[in-house]
PDB file of C-alpha atoms in Angstrom:
ATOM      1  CA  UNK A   1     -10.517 -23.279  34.661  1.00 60.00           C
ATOM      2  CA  UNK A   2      -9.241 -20.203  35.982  1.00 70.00           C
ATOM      3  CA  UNK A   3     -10.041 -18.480  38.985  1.00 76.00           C
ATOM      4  CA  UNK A   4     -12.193 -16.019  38.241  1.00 73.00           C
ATOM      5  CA  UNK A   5     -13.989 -18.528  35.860  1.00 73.00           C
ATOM      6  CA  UNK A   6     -14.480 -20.461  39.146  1.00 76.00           C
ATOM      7  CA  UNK A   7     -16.440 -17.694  40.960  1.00 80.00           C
ATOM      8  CA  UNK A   8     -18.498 -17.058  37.752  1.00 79.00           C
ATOM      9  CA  UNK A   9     -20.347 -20.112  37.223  1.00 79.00           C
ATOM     10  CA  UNK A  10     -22.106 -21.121  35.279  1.00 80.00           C
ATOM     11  CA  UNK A  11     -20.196 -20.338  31.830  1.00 76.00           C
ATOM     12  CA  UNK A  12     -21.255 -20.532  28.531  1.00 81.00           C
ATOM     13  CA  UNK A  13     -18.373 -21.044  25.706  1.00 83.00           C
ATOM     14  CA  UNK A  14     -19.253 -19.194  22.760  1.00 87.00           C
ATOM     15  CA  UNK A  15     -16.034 -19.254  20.714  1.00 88.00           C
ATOM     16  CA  UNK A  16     -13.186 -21.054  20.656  1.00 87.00           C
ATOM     17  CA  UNK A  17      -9.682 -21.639  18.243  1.00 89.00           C
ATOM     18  CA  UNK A  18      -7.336 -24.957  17.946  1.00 90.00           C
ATOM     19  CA  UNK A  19      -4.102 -23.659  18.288  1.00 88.00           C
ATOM     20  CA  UNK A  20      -0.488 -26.002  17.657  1.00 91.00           C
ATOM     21  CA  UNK A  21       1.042 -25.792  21.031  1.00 90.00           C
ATOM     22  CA  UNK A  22      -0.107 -23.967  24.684  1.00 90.00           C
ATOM     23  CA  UNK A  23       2.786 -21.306  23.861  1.00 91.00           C
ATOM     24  CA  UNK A  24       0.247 -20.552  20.693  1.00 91.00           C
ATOM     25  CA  UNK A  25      -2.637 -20.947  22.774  1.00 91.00           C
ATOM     26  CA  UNK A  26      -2.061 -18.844  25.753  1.00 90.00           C
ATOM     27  CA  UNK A  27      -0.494 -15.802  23.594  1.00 91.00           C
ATOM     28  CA  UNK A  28      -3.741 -15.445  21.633  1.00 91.00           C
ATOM     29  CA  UNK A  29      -5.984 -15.855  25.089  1.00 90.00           C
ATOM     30  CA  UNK A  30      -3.635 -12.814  25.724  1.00 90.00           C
ATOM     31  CA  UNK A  31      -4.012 -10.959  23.265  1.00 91.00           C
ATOM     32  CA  UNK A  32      -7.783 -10.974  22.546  1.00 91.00           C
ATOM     33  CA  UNK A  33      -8.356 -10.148  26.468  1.00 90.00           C
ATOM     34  CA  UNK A  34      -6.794  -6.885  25.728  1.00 89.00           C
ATOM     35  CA  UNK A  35      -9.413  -6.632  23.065  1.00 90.00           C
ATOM     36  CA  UNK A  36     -12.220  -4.049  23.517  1.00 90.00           C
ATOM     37  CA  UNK A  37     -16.006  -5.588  24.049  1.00 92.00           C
ATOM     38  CA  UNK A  38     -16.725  -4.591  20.973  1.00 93.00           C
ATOM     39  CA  UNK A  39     -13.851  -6.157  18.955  1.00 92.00           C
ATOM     40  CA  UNK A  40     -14.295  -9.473  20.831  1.00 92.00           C
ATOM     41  CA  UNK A  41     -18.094  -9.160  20.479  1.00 93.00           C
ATOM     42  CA  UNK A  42     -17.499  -8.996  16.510  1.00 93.00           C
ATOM     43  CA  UNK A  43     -15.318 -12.180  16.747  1.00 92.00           C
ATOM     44  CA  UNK A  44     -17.723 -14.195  18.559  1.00 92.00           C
ATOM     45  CA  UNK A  45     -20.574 -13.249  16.279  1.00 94.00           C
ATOM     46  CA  UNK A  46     -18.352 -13.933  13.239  1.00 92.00           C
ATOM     47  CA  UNK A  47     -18.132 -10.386  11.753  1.00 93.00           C
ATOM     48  CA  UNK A  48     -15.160 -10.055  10.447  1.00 89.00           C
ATOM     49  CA  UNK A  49     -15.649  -6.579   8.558  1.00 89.00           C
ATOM     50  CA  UNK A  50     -16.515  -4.674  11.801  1.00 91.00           C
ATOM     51  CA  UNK A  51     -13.730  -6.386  13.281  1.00 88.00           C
ATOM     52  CA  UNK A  52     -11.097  -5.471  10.462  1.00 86.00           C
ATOM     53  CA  UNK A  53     -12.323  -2.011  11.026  1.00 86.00           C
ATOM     54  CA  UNK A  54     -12.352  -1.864  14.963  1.00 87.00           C
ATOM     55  CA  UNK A  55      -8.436  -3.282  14.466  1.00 82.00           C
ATOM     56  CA  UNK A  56      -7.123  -0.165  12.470  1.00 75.00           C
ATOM     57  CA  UNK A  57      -4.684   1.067  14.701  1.00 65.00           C
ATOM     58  CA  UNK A  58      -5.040   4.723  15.080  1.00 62.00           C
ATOM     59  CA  UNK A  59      -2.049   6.947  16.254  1.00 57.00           C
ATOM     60  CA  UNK A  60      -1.736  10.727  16.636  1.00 56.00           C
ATOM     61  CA  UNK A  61       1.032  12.488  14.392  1.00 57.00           C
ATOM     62  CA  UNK A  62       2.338  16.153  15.292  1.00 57.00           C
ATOM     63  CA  UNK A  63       3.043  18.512  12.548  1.00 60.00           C
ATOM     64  CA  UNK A  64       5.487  21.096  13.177  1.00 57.00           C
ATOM     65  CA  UNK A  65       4.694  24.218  10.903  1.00 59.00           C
ATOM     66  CA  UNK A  66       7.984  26.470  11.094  1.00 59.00           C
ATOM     67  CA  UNK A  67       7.622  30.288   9.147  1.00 57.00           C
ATOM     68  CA  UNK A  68       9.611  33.413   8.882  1.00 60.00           C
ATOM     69  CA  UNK A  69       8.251  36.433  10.595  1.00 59.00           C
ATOM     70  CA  UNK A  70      10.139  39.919  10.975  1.00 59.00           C
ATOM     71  CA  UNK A  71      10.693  39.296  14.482  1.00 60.00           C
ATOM     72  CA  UNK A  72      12.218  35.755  14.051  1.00 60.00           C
ATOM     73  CA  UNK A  73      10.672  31.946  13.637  1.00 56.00           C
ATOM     74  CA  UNK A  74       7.272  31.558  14.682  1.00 54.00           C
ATOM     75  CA  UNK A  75       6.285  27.647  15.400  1.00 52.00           C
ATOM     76  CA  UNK A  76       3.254  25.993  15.467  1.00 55.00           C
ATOM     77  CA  UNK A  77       1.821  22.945  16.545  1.00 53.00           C
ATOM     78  CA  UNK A  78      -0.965  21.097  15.006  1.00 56.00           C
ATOM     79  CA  UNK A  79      -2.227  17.497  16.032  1.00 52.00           C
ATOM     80  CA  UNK A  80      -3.822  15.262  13.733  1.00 55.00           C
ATOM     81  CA  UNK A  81      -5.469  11.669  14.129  1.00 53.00           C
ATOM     82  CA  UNK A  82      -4.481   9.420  11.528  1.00 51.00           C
ATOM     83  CA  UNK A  83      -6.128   6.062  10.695  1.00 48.00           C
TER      84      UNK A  83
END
């Protein structure tokens, strides 16, 4: 039990894996803390389609627009959220 867990009785478990070693084991504990409340919400409740949604990784991309204009290269910057 850790320590927080410790100061925060009492607990209820409400979801759990089996995992092949404690390696295994403690990388997905990792990994799901870093989770939002939502996504870890949707993967104690079991629903797996918000979940697959809430995982798309979004990113930014920049698009550099270069033209010719009498007075030399004008440049422009757009941002754009992809999914």
């Amino acid at each position: 039990m850790s320590e927080y867990t410790k100061h925060c009785l009492p607990v209820k478990h409400v979801y759990f894996e089996e995992c092949l070693n404690i390696e295994d084991a403690f990388l997905r504990e990792k990994q799901i803390q870093g989770w939002s409340r939502k996504k870890r919400e949707s993967l104690i409740s079991g629903d797996y389609m918000q979940l697959k949604q809430l995982s798309r990784k979004k990113f930014w991309i920049k698009i550099i627009m270069v033209s010719i204009c009498p007075t030399g290269y004008s440049t422009t910057v757009k941002h754009s959220m992809m999914t």
